[in-house]
PDB file of C-alpha atoms in Angstrom:
ATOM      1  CA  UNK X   1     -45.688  15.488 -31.937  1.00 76.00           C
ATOM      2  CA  UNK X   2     -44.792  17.678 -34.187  1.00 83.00           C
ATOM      3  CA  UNK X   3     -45.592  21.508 -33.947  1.00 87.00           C
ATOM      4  CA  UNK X   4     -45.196  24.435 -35.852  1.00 86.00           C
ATOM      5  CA  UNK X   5     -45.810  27.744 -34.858  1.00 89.00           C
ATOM      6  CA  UNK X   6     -46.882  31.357 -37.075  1.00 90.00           C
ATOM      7  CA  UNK X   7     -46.733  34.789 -35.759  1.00 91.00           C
ATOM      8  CA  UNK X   8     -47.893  37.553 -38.115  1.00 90.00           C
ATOM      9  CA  UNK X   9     -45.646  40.466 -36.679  1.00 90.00           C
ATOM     10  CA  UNK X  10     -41.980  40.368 -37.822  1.00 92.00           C
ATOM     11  CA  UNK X  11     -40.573  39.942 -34.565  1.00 92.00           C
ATOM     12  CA  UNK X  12     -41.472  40.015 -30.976  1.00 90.00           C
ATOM     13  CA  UNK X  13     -42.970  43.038 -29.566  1.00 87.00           C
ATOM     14  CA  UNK X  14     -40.407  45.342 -27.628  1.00 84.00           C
ATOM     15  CA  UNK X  15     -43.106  46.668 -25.012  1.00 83.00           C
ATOM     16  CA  UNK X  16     -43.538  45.380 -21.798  1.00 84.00           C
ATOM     17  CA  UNK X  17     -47.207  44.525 -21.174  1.00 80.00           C
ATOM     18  CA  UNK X  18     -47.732  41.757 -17.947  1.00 78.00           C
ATOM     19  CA  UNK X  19     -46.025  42.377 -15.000  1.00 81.00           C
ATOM     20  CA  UNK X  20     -46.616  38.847 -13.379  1.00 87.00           C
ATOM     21  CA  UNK X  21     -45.309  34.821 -13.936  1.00 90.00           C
ATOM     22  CA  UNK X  22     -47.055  33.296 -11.064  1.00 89.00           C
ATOM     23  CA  UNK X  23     -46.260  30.359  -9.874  1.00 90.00           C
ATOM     24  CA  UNK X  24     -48.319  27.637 -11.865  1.00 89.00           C
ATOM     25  CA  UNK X  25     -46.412  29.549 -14.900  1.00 91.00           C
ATOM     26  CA  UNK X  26     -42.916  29.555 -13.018  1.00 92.00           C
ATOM     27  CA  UNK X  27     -43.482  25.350 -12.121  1.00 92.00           C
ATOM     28  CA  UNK X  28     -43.544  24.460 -16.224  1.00 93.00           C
ATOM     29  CA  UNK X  29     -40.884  26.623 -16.513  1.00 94.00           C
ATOM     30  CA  UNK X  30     -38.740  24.856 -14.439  1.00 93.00           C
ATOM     31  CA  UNK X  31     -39.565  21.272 -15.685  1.00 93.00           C
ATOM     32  CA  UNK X  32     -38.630  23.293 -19.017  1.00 93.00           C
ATOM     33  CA  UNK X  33     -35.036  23.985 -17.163  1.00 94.00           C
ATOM     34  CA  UNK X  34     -35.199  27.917 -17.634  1.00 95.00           C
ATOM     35  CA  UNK X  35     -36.706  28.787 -14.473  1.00 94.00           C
ATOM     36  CA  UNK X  36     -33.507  29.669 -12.754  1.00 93.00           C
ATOM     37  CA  UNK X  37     -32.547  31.683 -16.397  1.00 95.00           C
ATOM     38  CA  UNK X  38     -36.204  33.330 -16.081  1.00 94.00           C
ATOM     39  CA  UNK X  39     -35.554  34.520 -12.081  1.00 92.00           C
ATOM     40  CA  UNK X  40     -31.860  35.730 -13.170  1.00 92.00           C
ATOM     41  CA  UNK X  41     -33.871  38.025 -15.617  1.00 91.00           C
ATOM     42  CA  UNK X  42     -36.382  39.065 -13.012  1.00 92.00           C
ATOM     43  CA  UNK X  43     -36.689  41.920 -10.452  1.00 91.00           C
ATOM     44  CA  UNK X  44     -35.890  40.283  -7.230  1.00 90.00           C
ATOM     45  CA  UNK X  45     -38.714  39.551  -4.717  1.00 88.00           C
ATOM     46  CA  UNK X  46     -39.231  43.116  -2.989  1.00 89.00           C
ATOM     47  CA  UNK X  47     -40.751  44.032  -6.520  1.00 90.00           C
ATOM     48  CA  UNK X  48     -43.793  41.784  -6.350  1.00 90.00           C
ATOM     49  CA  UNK X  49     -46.190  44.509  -4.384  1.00 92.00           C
ATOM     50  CA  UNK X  50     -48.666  47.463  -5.879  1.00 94.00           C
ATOM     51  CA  UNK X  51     -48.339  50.773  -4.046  1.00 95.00           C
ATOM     52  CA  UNK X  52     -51.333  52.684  -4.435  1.00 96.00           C
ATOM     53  CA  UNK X  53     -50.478  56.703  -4.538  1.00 93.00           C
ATOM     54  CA  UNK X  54     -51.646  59.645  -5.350  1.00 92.00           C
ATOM     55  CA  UNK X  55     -48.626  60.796  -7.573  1.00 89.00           C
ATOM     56  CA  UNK X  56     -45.686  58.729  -7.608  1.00 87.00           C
ATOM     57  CA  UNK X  57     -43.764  61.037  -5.166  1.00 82.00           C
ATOM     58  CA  UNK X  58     -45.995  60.877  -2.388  1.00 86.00           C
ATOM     59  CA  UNK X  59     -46.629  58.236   0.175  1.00 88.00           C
ATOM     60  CA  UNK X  60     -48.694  54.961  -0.190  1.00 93.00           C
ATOM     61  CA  UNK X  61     -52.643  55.533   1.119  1.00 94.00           C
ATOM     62  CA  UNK X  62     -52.701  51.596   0.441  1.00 96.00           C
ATOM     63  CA  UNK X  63     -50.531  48.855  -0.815  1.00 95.00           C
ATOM     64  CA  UNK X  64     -50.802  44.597  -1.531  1.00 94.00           C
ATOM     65  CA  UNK X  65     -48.480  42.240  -2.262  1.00 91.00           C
ATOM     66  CA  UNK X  66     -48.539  40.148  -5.072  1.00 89.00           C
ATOM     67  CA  UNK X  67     -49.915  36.807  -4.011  1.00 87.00           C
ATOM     68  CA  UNK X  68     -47.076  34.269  -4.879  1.00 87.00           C
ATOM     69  CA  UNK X  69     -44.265  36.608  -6.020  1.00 88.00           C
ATOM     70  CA  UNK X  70     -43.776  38.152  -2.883  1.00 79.00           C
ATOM     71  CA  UNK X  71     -43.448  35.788  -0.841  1.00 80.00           C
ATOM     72  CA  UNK X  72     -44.232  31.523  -1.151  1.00 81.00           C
ATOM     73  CA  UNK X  73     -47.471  30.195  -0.528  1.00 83.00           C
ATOM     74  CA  UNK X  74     -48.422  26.946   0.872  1.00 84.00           C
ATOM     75  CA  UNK X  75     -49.831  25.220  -2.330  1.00 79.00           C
ATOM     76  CA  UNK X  76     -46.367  25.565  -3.923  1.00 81.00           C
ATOM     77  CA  UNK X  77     -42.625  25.209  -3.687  1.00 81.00           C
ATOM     78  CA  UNK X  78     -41.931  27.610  -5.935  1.00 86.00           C
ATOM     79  CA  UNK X  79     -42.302  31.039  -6.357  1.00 89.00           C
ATOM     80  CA  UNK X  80     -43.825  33.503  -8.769  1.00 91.00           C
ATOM     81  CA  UNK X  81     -41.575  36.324 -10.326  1.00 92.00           C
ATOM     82  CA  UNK X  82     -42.413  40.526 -11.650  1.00 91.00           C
ATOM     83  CA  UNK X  83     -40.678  40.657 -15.185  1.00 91.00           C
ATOM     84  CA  UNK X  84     -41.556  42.231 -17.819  1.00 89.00           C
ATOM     85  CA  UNK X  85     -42.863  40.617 -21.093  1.00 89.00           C
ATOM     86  CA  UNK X  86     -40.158  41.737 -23.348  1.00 89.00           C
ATOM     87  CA  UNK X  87     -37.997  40.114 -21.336  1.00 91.00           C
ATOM     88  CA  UNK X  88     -39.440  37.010 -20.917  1.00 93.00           C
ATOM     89  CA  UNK X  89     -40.380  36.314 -24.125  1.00 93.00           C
ATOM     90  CA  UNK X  90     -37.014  36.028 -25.655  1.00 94.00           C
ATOM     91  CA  UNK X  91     -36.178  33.366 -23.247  1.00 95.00           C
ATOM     92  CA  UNK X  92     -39.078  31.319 -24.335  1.00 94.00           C
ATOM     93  CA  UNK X  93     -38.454  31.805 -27.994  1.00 94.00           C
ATOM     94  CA  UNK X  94     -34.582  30.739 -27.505  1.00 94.00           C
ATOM     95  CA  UNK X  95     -36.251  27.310 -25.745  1.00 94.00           C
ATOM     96  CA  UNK X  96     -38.762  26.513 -28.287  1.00 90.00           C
ATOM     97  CA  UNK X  97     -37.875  23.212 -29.534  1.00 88.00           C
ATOM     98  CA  UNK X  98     -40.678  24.056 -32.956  1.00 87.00           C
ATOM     99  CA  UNK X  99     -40.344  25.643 -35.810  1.00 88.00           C
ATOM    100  CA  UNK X 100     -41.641  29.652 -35.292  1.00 91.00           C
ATOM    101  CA  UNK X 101     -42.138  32.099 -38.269  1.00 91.00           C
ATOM    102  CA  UNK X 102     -42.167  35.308 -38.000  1.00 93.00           C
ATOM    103  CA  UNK X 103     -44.078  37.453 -40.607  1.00 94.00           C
ATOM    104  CA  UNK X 104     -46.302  34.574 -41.330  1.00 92.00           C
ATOM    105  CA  UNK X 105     -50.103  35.221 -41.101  1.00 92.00           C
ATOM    106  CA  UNK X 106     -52.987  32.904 -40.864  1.00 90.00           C
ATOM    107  CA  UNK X 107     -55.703  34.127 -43.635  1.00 90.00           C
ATOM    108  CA  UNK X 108     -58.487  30.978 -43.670  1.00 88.00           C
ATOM    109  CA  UNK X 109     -58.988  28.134 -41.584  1.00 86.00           C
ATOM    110  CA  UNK X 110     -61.083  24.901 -42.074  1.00 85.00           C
ATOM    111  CA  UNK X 111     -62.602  21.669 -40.226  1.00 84.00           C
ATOM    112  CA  UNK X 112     -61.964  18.931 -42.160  1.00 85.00           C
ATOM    113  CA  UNK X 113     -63.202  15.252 -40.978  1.00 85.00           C
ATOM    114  CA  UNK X 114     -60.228  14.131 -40.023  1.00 86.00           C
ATOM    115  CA  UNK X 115     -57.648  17.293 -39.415  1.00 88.00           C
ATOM    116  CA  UNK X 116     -57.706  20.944 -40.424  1.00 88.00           C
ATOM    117  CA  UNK X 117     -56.726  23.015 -43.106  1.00 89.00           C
ATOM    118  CA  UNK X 118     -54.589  26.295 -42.725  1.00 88.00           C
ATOM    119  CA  UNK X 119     -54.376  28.777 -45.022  1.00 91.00           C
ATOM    120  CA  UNK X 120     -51.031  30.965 -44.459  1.00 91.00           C
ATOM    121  CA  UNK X 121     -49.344  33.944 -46.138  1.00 93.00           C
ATOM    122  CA  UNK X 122     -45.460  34.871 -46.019  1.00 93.00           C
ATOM    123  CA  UNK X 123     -45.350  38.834 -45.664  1.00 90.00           C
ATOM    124  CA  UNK X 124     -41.385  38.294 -45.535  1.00 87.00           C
ATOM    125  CA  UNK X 125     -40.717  36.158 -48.486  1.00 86.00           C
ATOM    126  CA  UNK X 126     -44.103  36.535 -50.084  1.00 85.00           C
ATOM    127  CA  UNK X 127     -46.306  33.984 -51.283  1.00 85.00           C
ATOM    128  CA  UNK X 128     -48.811  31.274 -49.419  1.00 88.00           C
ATOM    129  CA  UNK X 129     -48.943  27.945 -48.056  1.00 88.00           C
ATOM    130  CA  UNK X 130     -51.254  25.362 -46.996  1.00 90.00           C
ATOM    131  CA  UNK X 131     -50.634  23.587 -43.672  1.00 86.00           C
ATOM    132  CA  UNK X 132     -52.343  20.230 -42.877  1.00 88.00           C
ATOM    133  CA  UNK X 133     -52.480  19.233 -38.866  1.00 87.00           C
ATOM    134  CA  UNK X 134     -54.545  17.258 -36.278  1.00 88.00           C
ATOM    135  CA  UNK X 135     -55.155  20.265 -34.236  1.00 86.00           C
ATOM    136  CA  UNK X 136     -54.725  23.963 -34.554  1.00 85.00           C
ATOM    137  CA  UNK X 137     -53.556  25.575 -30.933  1.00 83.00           C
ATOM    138  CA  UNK X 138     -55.110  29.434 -31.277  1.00 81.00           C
ATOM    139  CA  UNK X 139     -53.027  32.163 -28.928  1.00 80.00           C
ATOM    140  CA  UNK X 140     -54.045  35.396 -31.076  1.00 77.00           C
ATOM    141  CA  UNK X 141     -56.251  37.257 -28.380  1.00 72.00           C
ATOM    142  CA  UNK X 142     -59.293  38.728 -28.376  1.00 70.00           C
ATOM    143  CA  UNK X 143     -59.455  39.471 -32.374  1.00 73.00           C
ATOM    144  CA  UNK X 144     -58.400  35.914 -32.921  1.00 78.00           C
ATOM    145  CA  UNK X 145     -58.562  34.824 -36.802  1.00 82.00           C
ATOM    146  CA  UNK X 146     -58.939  31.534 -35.777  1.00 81.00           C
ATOM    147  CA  UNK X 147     -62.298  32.030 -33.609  1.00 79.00           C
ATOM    148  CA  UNK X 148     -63.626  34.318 -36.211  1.00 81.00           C
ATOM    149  CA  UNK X 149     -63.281  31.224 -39.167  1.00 80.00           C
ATOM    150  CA  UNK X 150     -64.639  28.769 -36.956  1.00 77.00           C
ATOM    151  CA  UNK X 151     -67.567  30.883 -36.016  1.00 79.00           C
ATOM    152  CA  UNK X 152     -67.089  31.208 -32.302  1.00 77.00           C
ATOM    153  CA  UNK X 153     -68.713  34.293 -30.930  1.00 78.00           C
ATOM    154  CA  UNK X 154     -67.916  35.914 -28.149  1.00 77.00           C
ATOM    155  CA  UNK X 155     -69.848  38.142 -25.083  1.00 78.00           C
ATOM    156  CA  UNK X 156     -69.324  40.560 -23.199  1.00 76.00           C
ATOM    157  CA  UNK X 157     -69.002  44.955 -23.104  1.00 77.00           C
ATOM    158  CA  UNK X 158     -65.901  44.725 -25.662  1.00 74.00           C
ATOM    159  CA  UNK X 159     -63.552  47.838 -26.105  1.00 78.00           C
ATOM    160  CA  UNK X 160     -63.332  49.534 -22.591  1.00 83.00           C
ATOM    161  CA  UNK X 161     -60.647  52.154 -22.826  1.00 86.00           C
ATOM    162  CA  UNK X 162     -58.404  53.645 -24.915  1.00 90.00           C
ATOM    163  CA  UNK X 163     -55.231  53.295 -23.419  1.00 92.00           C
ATOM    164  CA  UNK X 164     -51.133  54.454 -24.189  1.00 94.00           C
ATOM    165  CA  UNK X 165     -47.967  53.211 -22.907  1.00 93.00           C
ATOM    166  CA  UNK X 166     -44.848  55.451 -22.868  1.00 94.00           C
ATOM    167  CA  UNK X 167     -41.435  53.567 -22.502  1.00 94.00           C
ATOM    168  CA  UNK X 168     -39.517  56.267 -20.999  1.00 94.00           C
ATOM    169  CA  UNK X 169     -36.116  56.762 -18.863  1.00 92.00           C
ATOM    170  CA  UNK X 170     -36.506  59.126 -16.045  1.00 89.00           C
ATOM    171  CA  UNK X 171     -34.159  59.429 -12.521  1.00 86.00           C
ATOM    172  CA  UNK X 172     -36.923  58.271 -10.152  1.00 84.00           C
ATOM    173  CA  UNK X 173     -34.443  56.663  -7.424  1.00 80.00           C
ATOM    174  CA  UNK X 174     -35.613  59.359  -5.079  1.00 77.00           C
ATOM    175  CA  UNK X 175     -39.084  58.103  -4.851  1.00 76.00           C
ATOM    176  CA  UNK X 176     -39.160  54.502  -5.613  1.00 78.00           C
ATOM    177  CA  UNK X 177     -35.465  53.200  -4.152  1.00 76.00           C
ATOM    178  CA  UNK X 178     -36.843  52.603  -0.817  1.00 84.00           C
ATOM    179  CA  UNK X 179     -40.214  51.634  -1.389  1.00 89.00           C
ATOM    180  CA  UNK X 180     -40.052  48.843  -4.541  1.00 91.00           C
ATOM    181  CA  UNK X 181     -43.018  47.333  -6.545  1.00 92.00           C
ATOM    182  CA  UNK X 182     -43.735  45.423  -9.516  1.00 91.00           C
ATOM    183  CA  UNK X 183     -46.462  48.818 -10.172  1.00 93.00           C
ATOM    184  CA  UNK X 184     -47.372  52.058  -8.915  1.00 94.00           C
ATOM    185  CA  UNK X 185     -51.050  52.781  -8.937  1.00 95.00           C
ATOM    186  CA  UNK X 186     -51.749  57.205  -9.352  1.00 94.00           C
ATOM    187  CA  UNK X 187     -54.204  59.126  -9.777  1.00 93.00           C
ATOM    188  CA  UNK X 188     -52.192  60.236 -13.175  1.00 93.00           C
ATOM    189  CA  UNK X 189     -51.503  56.778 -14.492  1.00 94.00           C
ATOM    190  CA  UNK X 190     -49.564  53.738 -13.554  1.00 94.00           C
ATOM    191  CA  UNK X 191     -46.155  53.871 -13.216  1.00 94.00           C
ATOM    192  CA  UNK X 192     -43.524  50.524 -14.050  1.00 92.00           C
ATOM    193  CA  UNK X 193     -40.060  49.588 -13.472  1.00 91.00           C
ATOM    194  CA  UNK X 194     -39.196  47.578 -16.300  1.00 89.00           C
ATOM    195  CA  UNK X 195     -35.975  46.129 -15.843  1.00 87.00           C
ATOM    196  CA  UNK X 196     -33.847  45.677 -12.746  1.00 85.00           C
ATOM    197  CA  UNK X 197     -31.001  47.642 -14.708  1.00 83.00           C
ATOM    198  CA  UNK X 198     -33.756  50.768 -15.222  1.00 84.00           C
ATOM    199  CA  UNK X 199     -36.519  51.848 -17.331  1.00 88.00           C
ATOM    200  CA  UNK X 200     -39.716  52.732 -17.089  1.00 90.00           C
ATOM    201  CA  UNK X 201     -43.701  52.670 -18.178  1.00 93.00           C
ATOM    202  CA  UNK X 202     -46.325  55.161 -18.048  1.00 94.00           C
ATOM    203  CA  UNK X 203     -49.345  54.057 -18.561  1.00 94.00           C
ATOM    204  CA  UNK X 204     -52.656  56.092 -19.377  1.00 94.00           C
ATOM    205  CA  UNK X 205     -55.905  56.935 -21.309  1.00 94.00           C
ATOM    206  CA  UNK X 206     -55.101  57.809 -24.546  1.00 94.00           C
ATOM    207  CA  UNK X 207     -55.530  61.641 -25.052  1.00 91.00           C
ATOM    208  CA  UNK X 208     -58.380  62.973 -27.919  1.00 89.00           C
ATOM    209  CA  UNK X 209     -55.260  63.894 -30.127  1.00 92.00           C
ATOM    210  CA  UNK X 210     -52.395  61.617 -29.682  1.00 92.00           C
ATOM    211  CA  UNK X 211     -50.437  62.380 -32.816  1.00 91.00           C
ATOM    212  CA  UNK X 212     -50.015  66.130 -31.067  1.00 92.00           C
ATOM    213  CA  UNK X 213     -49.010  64.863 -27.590  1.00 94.00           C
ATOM    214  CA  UNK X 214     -46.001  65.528 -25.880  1.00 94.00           C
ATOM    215  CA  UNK X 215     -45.148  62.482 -24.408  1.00 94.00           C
ATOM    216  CA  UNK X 216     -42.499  63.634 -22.520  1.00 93.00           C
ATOM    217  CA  UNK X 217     -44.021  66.735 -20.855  1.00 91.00           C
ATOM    218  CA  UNK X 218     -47.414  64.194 -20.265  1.00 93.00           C
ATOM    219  CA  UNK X 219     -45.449  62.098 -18.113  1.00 93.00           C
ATOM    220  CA  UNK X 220     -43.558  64.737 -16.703  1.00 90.00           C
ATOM    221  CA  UNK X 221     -46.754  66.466 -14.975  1.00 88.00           C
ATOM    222  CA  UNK X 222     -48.431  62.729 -14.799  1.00 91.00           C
ATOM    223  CA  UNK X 223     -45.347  62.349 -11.974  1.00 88.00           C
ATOM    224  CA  UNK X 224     -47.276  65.088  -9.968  1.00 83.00           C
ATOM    225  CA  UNK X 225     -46.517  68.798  -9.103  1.00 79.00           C
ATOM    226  CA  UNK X 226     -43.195  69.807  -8.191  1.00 72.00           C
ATOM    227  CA  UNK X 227     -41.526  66.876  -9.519  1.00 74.00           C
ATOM    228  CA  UNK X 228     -39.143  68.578 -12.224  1.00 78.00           C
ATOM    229  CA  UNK X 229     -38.192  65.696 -14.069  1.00 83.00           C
ATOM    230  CA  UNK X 230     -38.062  65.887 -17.606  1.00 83.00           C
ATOM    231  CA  UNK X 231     -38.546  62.283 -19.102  1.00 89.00           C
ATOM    232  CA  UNK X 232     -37.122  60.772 -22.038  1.00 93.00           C
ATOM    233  CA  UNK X 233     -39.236  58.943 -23.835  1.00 94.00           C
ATOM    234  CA  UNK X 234     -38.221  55.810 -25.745  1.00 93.00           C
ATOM    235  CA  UNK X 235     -41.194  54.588 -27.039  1.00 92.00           C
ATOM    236  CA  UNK X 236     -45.222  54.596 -27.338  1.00 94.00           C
ATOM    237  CA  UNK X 237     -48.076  52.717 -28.320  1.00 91.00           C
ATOM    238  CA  UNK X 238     -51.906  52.688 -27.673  1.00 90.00           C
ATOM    239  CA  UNK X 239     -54.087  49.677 -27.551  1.00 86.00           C
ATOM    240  CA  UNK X 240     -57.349  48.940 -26.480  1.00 85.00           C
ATOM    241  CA  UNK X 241     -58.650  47.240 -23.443  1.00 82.00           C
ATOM    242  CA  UNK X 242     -60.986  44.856 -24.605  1.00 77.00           C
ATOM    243  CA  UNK X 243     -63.359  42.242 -21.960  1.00 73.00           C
ATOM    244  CA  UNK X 244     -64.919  38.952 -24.276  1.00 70.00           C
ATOM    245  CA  UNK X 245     -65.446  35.530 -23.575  1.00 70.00           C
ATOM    246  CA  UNK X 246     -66.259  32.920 -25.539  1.00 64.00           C
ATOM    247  CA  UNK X 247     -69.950  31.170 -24.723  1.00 60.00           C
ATOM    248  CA  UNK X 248     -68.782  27.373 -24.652  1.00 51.00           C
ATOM    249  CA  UNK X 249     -65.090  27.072 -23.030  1.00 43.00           C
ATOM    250  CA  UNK X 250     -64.411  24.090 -25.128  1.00 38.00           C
ATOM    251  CA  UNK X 251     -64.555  25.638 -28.146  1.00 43.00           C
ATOM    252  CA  UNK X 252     -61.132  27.646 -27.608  1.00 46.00           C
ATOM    253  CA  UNK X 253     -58.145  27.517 -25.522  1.00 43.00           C
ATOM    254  CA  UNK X 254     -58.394  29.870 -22.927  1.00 39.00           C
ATOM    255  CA  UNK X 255     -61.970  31.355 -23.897  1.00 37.00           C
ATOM    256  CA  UNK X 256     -61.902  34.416 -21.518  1.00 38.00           C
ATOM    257  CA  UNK X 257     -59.637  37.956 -22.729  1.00 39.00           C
ATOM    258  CA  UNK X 258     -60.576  39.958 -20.185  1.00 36.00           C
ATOM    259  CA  UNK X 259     -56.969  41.392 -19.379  1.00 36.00           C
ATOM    260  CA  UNK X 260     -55.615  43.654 -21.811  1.00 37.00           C
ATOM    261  CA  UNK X 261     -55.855  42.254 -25.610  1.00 35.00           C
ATOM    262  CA  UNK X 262     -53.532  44.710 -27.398  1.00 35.00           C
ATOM    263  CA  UNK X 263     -54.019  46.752 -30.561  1.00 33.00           C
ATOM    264  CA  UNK X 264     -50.815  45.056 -31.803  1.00 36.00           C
ATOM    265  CA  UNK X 265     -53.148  41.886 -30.918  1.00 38.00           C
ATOM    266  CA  UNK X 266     -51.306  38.510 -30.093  1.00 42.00           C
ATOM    267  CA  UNK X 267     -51.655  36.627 -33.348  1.00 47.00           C
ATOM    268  CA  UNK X 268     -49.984  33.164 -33.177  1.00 51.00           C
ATOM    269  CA  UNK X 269     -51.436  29.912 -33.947  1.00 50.00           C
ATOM    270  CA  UNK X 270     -49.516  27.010 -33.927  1.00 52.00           C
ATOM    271  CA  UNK X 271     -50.260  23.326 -35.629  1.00 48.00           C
ATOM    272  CA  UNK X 272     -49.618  19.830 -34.693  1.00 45.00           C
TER     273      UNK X 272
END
């Protein structure tokens, strides 16, 4: 069948977001033959456990491992990985065997009796397009265009928190080398190794002014008292945690967000 696939943004996003392939994820990967590429990528198994801490310096009051990263469980033969987003998603993209295009948005959608018709703008080249297809696959989140032409409402509280991510590079080998994990719960934030080369994540509610903030002293004091590290941040951005569900699960693919729909939302739809 064929498929093809639009993404509104110009390019994939370079922040980190999910923390987690579990194993269902990991077994289509490796009928997909990029499982082994995926691991290679990954932090190795030591990683897949939340510490729970006061500041990141201090000891853990509490820690869990994550359930099928870890270490195997009995349902499957294979095994889960902690990655980061930005560095799966790359390997996906390079296995697609579709058409993707970037900088394409999805503006109208319609039922038809027999297929559906997609209305679609090209912010790179300019200039729109009508698609034709069977079926339209929706993947753009919790603001999905798609559910909002069809007329699919959704429940639920909606925004929860306003929250920021800081990309930063820090030497935390002091506190963390010994005691690994995929994410470090404070009581200043949550703190992520990103890759197994380095990096790292702060993440936090986002403060009343954020175009003021010093990022880099934020995360600095977020470490915890008496830490004197100075970070250097690389990046931010603030999204919203949002909690909606669709009513009736067979109106949309996956019709539960209740994880962390970005501000950057995910905004692919792909036909076939």
């Amino acid at each position: 069948m064929r498929t093809l696939l639009v993404e509104k943004h110009p390019e994939l996003s370079p922040f980190p977001r999910f923390r987690l392939v579990n194993t269902r994820s990991t077994e289509i990967f490796r009928r997909m033959g990029i499982a082994a590429e995926i691991t290679g990528n990954a932090f190795p198994r030591e990683f897949g456990r939340i510490r729970f801490r006061d500041t990141l310096h201090d000891g853990d009051f509490a820690t869990a491992a994550m359930v099928g990263v870890n270490a195997p469980i009995p349902e499957n033969p294979v095994i889960g990985v902690a990655t980061s987003q930005d560095r799966l998603e790359p390997t996906l993209l390079a296995a697609a065997d579709a058409p993707v295009r970037f900088g394409v948005e999805l503006l109208d959608l319609a039922e038809e009796p027999e297929d559906v018709m997609a209305h679609v703008v090209d912010h790179r080249h300019g200039g729109g397009t009508r698609a034709r297809a069977r079926y339209v696959l929706a993947a753009d989140g919790a603001n999905s265009t798609v559910r909002q032409r069809l007329g699919i409402d959704t429940t639920g509280p909606g925004a929860m928190a306003a929250v920021t991510t800081v990309v930063f590079d820090a030497d935390l080998h002091t506190w963390c080398a010994g005691q690994p994990a995929g994410v470090y719960f404070t009581a200043h934030g949550s703190f992520l190794p990103l890759y197994p080369e380095g990096g790292r994540a702060w993440l936090a509610p986002t403060p009343e002014d954020p175009d003021r903030a010093d990022w880099a002293d934020l995360v600095s004091r977020a470490l915890g008292p008496g830490a004197a590290v100075r970070a250097d941040v690389l990046r931010v951005l603030h999204w919203v945690m949002n909690a909606r569900s669709s009513p009736n699960a067979s109106d949309t693919a996956g019709s539960c967000w209740p994880a962390i729909p970005l501000t950057r939302s995910p905004s692919s739809a792909a036909w076939a």
